[in-house]
mmCIF file with all atom_site columns, C-alpha atoms in Angstrom:
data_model
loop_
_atom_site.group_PDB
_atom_site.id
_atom_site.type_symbol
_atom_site.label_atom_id
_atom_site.label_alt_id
_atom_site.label_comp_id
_atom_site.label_asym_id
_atom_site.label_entity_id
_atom_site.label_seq_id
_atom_site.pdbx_PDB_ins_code
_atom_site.Cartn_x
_atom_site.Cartn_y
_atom_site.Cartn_z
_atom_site.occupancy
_atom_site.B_iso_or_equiv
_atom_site.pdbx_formal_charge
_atom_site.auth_seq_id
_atom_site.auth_comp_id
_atom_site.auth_asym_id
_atom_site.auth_atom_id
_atom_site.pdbx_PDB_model_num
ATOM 1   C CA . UNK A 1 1   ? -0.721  -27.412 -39.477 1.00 0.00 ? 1   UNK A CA 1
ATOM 2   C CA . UNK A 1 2   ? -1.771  -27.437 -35.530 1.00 0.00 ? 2   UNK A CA 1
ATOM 3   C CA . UNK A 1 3   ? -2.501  -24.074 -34.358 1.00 0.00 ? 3   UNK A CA 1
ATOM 4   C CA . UNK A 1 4   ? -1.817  -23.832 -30.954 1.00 0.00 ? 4   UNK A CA 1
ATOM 5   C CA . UNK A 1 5   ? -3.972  -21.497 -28.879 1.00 0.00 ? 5   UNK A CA 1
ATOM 6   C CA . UNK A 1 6   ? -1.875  -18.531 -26.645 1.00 0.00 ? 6   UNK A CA 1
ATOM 7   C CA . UNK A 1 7   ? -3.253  -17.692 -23.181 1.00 0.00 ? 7   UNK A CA 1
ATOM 8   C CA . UNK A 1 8   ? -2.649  -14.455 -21.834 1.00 0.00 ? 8   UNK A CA 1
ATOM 9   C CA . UNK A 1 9   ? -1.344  -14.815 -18.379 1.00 0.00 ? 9   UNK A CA 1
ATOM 10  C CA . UNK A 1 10  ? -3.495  -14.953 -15.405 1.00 0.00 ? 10  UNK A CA 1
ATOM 11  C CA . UNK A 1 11  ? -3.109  -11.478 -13.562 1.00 0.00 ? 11  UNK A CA 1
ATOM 12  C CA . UNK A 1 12  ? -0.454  -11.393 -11.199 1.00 0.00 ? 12  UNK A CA 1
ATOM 13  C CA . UNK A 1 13  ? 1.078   -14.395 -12.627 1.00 0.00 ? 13  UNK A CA 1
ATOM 14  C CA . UNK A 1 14  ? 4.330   -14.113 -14.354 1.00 0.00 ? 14  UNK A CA 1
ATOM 15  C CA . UNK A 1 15  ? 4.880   -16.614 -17.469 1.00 0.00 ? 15  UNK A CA 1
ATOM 16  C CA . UNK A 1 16  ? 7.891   -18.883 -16.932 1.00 0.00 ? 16  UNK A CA 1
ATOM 17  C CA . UNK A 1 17  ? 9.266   -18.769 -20.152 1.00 0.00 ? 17  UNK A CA 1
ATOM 18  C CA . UNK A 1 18  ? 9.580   -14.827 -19.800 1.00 0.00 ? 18  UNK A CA 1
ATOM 19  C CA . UNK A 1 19  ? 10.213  -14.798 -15.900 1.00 0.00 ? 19  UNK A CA 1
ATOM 20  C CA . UNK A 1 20  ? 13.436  -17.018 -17.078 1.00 0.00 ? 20  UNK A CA 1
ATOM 21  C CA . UNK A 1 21  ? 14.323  -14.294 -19.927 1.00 0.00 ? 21  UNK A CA 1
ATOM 22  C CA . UNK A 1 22  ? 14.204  -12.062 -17.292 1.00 0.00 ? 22  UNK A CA 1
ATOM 23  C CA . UNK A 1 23  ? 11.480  -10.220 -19.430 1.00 0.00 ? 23  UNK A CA 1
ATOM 24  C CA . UNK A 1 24  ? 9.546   -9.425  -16.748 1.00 0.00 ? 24  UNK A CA 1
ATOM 25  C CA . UNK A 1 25  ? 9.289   -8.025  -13.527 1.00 0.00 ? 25  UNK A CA 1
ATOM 26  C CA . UNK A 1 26  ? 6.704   -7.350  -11.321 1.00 0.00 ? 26  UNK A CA 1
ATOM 27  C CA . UNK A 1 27  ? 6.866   -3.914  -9.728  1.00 0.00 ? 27  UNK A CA 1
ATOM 28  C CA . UNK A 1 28  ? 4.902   -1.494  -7.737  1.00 0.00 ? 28  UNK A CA 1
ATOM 29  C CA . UNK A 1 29  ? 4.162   1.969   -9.667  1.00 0.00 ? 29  UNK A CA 1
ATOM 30  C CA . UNK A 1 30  ? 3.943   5.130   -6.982  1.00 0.00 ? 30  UNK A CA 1
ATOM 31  C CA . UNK A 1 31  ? 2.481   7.318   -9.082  1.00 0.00 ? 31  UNK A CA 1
ATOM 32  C CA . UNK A 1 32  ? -0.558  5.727   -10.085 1.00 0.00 ? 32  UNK A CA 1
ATOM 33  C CA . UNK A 1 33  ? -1.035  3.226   -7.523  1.00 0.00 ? 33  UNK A CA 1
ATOM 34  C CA . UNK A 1 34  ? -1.865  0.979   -9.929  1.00 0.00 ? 34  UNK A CA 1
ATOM 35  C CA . UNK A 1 35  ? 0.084   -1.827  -11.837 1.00 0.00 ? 35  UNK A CA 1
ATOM 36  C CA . UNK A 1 36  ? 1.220   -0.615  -15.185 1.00 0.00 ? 36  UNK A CA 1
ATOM 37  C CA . UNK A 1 37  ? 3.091   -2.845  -17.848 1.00 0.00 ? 37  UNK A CA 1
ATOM 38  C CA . UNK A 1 38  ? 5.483   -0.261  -20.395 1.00 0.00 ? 38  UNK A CA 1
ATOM 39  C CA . UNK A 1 39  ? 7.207   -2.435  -23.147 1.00 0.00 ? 39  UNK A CA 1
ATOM 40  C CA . UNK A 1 40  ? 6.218   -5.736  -21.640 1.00 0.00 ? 40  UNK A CA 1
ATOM 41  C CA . UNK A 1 41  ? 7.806   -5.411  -18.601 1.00 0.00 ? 41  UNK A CA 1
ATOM 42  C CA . UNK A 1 42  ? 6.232   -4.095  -15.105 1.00 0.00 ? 42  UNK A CA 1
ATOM 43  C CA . UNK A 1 43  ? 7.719   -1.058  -13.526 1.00 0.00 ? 43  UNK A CA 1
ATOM 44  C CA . UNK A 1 44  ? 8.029   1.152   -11.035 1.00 0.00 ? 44  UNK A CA 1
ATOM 45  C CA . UNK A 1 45  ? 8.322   4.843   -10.743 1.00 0.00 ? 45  UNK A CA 1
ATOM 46  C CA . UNK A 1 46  ? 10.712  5.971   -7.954  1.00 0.00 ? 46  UNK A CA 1
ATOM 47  C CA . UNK A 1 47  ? 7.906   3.993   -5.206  1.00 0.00 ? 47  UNK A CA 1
ATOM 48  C CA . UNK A 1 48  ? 11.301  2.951   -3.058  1.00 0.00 ? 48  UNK A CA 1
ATOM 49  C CA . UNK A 1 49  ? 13.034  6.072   -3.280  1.00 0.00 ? 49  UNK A CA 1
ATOM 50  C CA . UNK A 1 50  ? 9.592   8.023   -2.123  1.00 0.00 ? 50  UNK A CA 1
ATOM 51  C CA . UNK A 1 51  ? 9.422   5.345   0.758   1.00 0.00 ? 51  UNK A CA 1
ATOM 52  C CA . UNK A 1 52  ? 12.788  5.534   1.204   1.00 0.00 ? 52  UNK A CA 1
ATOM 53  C CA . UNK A 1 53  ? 13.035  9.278   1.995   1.00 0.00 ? 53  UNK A CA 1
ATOM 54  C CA . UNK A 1 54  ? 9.495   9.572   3.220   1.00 0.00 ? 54  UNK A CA 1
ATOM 55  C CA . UNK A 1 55  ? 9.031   10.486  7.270   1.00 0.00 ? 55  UNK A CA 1
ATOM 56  C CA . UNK A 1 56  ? 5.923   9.351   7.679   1.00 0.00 ? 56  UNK A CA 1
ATOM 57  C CA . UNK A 1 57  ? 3.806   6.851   5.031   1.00 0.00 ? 57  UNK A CA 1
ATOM 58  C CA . UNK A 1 58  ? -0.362  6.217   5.411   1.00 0.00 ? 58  UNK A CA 1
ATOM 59  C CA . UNK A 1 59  ? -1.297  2.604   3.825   1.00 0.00 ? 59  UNK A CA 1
ATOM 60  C CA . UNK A 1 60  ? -5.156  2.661   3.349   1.00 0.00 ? 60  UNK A CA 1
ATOM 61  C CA . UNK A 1 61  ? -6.226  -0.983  1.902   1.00 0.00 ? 61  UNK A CA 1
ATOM 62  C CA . UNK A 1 62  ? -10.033 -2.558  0.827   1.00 0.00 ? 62  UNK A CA 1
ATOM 63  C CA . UNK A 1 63  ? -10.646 -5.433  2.680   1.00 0.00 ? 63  UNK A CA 1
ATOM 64  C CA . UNK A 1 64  ? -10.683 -8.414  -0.096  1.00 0.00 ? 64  UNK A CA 1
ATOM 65  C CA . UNK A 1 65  ? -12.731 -11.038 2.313   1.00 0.00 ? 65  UNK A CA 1
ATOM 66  C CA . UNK A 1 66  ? -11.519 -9.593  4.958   1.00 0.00 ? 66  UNK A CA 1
ATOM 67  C CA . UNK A 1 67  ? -7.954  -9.051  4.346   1.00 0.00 ? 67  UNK A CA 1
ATOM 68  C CA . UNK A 1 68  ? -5.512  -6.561  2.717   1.00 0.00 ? 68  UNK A CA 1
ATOM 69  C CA . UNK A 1 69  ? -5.836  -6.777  -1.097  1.00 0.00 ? 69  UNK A CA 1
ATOM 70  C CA . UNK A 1 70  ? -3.424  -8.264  -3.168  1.00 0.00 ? 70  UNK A CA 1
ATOM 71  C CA . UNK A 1 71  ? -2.079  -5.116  -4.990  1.00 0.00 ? 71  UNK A CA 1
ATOM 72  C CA . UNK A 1 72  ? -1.865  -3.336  -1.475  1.00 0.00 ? 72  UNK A CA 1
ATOM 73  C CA . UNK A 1 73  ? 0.021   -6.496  0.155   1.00 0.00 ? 73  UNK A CA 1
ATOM 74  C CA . UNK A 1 74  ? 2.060   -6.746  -3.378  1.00 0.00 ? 74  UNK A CA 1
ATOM 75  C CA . UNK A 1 75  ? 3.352   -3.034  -3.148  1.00 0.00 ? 75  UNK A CA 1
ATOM 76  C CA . UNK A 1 76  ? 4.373   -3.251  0.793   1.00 0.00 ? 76  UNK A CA 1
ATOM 77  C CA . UNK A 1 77  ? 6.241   -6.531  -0.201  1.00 0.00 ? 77  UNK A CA 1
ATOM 78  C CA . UNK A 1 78  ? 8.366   -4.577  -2.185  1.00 0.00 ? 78  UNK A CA 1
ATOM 79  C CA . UNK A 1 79  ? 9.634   -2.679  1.013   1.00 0.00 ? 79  UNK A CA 1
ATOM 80  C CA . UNK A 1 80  ? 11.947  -5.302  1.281   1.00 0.00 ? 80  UNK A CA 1
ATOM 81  C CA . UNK A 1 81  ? 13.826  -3.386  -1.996  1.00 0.00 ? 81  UNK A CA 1
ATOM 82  C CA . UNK A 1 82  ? 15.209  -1.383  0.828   1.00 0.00 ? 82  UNK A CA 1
ATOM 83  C CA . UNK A 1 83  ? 16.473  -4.347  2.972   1.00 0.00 ? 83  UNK A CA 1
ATOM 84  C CA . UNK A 1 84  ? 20.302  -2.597  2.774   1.00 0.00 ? 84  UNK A CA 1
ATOM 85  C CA . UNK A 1 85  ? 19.530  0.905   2.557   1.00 0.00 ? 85  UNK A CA 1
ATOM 86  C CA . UNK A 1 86  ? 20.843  3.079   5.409   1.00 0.00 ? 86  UNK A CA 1
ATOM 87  C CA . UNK A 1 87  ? 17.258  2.944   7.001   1.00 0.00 ? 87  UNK A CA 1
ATOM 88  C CA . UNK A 1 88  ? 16.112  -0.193  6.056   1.00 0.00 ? 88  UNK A CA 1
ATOM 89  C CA . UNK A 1 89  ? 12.114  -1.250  5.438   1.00 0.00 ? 89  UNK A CA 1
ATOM 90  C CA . UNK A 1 90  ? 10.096  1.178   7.522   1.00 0.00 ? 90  UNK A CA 1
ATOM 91  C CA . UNK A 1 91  ? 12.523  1.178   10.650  1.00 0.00 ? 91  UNK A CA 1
ATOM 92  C CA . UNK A 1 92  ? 11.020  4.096   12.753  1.00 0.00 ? 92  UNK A CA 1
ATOM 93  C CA . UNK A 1 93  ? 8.768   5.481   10.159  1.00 0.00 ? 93  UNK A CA 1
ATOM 94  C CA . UNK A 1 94  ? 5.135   6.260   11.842  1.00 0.00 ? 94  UNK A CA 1
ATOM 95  C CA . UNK A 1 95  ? 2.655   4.588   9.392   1.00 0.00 ? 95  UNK A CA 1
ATOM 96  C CA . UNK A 1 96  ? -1.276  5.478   9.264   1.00 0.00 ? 96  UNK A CA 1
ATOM 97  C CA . UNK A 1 97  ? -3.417  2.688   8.464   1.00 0.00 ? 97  UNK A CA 1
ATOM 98  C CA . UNK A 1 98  ? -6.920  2.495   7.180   1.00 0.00 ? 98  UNK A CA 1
ATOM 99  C CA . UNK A 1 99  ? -8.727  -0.297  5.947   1.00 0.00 ? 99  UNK A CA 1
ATOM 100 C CA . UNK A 1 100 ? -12.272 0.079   3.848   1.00 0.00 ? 100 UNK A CA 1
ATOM 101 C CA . UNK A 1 101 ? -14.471 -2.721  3.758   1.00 0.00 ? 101 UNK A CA 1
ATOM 102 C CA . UNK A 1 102 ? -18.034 -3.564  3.361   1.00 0.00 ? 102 UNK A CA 1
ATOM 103 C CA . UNK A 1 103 ? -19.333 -4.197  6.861   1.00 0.00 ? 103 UNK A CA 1
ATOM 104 C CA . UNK A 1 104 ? -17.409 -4.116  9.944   1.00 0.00 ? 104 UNK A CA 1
ATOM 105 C CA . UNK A 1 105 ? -15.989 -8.165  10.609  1.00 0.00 ? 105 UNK A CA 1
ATOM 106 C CA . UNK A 1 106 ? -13.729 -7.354  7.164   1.00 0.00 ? 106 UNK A CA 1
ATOM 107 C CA . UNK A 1 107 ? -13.200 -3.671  8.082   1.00 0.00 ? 107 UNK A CA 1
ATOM 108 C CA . UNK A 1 108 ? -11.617 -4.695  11.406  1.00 0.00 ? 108 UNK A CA 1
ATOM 109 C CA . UNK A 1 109 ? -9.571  -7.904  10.143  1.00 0.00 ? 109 UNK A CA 1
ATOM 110 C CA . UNK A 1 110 ? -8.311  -5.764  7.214   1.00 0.00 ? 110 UNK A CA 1
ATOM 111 C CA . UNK A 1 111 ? -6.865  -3.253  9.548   1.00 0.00 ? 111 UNK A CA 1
ATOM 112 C CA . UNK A 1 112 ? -5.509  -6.321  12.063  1.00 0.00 ? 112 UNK A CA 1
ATOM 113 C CA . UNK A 1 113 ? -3.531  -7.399  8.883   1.00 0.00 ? 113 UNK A CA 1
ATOM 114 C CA . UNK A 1 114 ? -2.207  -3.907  8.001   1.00 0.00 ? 114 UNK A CA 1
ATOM 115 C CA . UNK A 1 115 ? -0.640  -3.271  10.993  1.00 0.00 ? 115 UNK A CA 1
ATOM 116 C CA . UNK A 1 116 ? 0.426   -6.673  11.150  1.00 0.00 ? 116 UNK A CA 1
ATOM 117 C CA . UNK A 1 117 ? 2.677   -6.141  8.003   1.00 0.00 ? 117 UNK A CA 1
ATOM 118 C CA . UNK A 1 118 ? 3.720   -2.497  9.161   1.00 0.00 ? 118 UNK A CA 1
ATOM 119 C CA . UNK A 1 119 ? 4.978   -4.478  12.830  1.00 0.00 ? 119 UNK A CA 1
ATOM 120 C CA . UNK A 1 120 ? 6.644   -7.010  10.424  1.00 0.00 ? 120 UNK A CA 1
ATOM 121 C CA . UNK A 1 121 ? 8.619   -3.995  8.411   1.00 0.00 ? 121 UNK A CA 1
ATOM 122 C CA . UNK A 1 122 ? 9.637   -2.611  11.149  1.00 0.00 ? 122 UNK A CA 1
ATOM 123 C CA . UNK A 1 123 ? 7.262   0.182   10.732  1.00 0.00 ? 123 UNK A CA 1
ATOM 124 C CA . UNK A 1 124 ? 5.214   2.630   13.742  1.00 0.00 ? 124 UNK A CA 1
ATOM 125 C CA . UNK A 1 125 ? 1.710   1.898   13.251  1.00 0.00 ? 125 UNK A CA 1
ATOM 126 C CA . UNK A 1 126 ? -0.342  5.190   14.368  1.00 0.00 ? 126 UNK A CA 1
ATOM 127 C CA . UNK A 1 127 ? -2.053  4.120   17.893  1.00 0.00 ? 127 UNK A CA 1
ATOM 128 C CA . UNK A 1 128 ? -5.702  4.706   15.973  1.00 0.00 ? 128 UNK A CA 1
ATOM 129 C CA . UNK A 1 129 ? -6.102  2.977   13.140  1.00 0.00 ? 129 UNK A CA 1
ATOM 130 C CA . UNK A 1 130 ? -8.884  4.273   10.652  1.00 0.00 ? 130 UNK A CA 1
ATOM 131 C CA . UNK A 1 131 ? -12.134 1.786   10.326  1.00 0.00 ? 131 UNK A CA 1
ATOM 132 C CA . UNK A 1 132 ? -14.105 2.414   7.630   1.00 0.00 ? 132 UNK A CA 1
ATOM 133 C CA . UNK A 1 133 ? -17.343 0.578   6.989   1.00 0.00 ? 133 UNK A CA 1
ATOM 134 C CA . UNK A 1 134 ? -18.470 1.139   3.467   1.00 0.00 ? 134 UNK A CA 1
ATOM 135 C CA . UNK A 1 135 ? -21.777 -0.382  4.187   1.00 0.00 ? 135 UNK A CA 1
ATOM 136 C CA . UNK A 1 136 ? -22.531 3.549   5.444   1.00 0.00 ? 136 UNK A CA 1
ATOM 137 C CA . UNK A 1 137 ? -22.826 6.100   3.366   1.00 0.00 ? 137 UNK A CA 1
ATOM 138 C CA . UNK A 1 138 ? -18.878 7.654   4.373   1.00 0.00 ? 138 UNK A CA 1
ATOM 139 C CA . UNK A 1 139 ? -18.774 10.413  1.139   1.00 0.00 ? 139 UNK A CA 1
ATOM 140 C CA . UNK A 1 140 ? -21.103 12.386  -1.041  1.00 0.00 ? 140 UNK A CA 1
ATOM 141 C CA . UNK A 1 141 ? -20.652 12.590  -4.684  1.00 0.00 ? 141 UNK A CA 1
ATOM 142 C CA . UNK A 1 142 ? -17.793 15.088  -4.340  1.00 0.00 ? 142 UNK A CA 1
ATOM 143 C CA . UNK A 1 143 ? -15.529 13.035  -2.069  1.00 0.00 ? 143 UNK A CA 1
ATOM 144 C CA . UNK A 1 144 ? -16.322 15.088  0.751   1.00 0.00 ? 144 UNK A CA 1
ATOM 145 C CA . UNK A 1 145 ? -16.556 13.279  3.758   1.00 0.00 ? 145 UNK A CA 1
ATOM 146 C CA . UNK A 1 146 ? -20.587 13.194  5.512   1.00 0.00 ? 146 UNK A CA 1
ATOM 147 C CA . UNK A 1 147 ? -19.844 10.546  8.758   1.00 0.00 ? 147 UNK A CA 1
ATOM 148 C CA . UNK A 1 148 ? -18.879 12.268  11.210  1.00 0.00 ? 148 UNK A CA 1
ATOM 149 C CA . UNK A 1 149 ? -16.900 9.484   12.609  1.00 0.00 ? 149 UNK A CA 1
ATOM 150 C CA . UNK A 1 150 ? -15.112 8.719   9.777   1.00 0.00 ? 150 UNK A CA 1
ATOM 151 C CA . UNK A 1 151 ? -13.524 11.759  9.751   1.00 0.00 ? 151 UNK A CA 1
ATOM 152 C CA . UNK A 1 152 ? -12.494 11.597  13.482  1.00 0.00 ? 152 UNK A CA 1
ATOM 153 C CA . UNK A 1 153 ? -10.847 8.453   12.446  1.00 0.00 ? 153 UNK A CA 1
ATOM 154 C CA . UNK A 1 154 ? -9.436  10.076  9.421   1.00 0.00 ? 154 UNK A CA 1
ATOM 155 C CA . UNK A 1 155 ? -8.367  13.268  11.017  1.00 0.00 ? 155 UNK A CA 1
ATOM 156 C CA . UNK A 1 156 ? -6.806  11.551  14.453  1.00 0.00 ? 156 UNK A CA 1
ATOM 157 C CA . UNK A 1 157 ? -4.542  9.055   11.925  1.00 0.00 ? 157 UNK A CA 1
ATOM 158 C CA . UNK A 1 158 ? -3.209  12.173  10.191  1.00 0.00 ? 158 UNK A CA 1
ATOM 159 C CA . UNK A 1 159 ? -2.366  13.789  13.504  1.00 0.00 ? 159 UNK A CA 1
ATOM 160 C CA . UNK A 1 160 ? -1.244  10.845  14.989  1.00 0.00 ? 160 UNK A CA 1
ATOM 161 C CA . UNK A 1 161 ? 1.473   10.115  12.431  1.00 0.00 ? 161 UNK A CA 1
ATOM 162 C CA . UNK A 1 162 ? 2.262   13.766  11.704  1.00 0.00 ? 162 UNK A CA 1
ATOM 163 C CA . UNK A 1 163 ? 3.195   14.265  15.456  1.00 0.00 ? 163 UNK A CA 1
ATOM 164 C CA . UNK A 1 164 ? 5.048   11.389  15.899  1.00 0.00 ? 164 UNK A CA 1
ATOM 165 C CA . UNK A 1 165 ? 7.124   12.290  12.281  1.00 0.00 ? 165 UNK A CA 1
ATOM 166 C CA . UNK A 1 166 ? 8.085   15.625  14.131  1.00 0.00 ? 166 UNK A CA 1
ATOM 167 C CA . UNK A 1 167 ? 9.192   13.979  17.172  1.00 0.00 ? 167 UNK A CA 1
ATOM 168 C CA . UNK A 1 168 ? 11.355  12.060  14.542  1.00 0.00 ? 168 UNK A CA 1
ATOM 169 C CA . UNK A 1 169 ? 12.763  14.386  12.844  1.00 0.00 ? 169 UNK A CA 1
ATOM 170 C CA . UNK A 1 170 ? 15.967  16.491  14.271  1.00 0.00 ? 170 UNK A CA 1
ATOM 171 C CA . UNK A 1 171 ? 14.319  19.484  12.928  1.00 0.00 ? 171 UNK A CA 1
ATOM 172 C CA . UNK A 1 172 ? 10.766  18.825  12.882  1.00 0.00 ? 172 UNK A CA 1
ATOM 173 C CA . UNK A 1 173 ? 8.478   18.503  9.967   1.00 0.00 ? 173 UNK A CA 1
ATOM 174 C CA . UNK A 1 174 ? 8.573   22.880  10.066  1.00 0.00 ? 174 UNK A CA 1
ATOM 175 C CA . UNK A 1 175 ? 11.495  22.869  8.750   1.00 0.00 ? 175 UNK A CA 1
ATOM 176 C CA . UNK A 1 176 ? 10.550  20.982  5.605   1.00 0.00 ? 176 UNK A CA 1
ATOM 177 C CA . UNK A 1 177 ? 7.546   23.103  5.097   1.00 0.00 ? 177 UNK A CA 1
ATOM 178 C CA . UNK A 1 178 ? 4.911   20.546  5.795   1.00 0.00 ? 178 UNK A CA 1
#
């Protein structure tokens, strides 16, 4: 008897046999930010509702040769879920991007392509969008932030989009408790 040999599938790749079972289904999970398989299949915990209902979203991305990385680009492709809800992709939502890469060429062409895709969903990009060259030492071993211009850039996105959310909103982010 011939044994055949069994390849696991590449990552990101979705065997034909199954994708025509209907087996699988790629899927962005919120909660971890990560991709997470459960029974086989790839799911999602509540990521569109969050975006859905969410008044203001922040996408930070690591520039992969100097462009958003695949899981990043993978989980704002799934915006188009909410192609027929009342608001539909980000229409009107203020989105913060930042973009982390190892010197500044893929730092700056990372964050180019991120607010290219938030234009292309209809989303607000904040006017500043975060920079942040890893090639600097950015935070200490506790996550606290040591570059001093980091956090400007850091800081000014989170105002940015948390003003502009208020503006949005009938009643103002106050009301909400934020």
């Amino acid at each position: 008897a011939r044994h055949r040999r069994r390849h696991a599938p590449r990552a990101g790749r979705i065997p034909r046999r199954a994708a025509a079972r209907g087996a699988w289904r790629q899927r962005w999970r919120a909660a971890g930010g990560g991709w997470r398989i459960n029974g086989g299949k790839y799911w999602t915990s509540g990521a569109d509702e969050a975006v859905r209902e969410a008044d203001a979203v922040i996408v930070a991305s690591p520039g992969y040769h100097g462009a958003i990385s695949g899981m990043i680009k993978n989980a704002l492709d799934y915006i188009e879920d909410l192609r027929d809800a009342e608001r539909p992709y980000l229409d009107g939502v203020p989105v913060g991007c930042v973009a982390v890469a190892y010197g500044w060429q893929a730092t700056v062409s990372t964050l180019a392509g991120l607010r290219a895709t938030v234009h292309a969903l209809r989303g607000w990009p904040s006017p500043l969008g975060a920079a942040i060259n890893a090639s600097n030492r950015v935070f200490d071993e506790n996550g606290e932030c040591v570059d001093d211009q980091t956090r400007f850039q850091l800081e000014t996105v989170a105002r940015q989009v948390v003003a502009f959310a208020e503006r949005q909103s009938p009643m103002g982010l106050a009301a909400t408790g934020l």
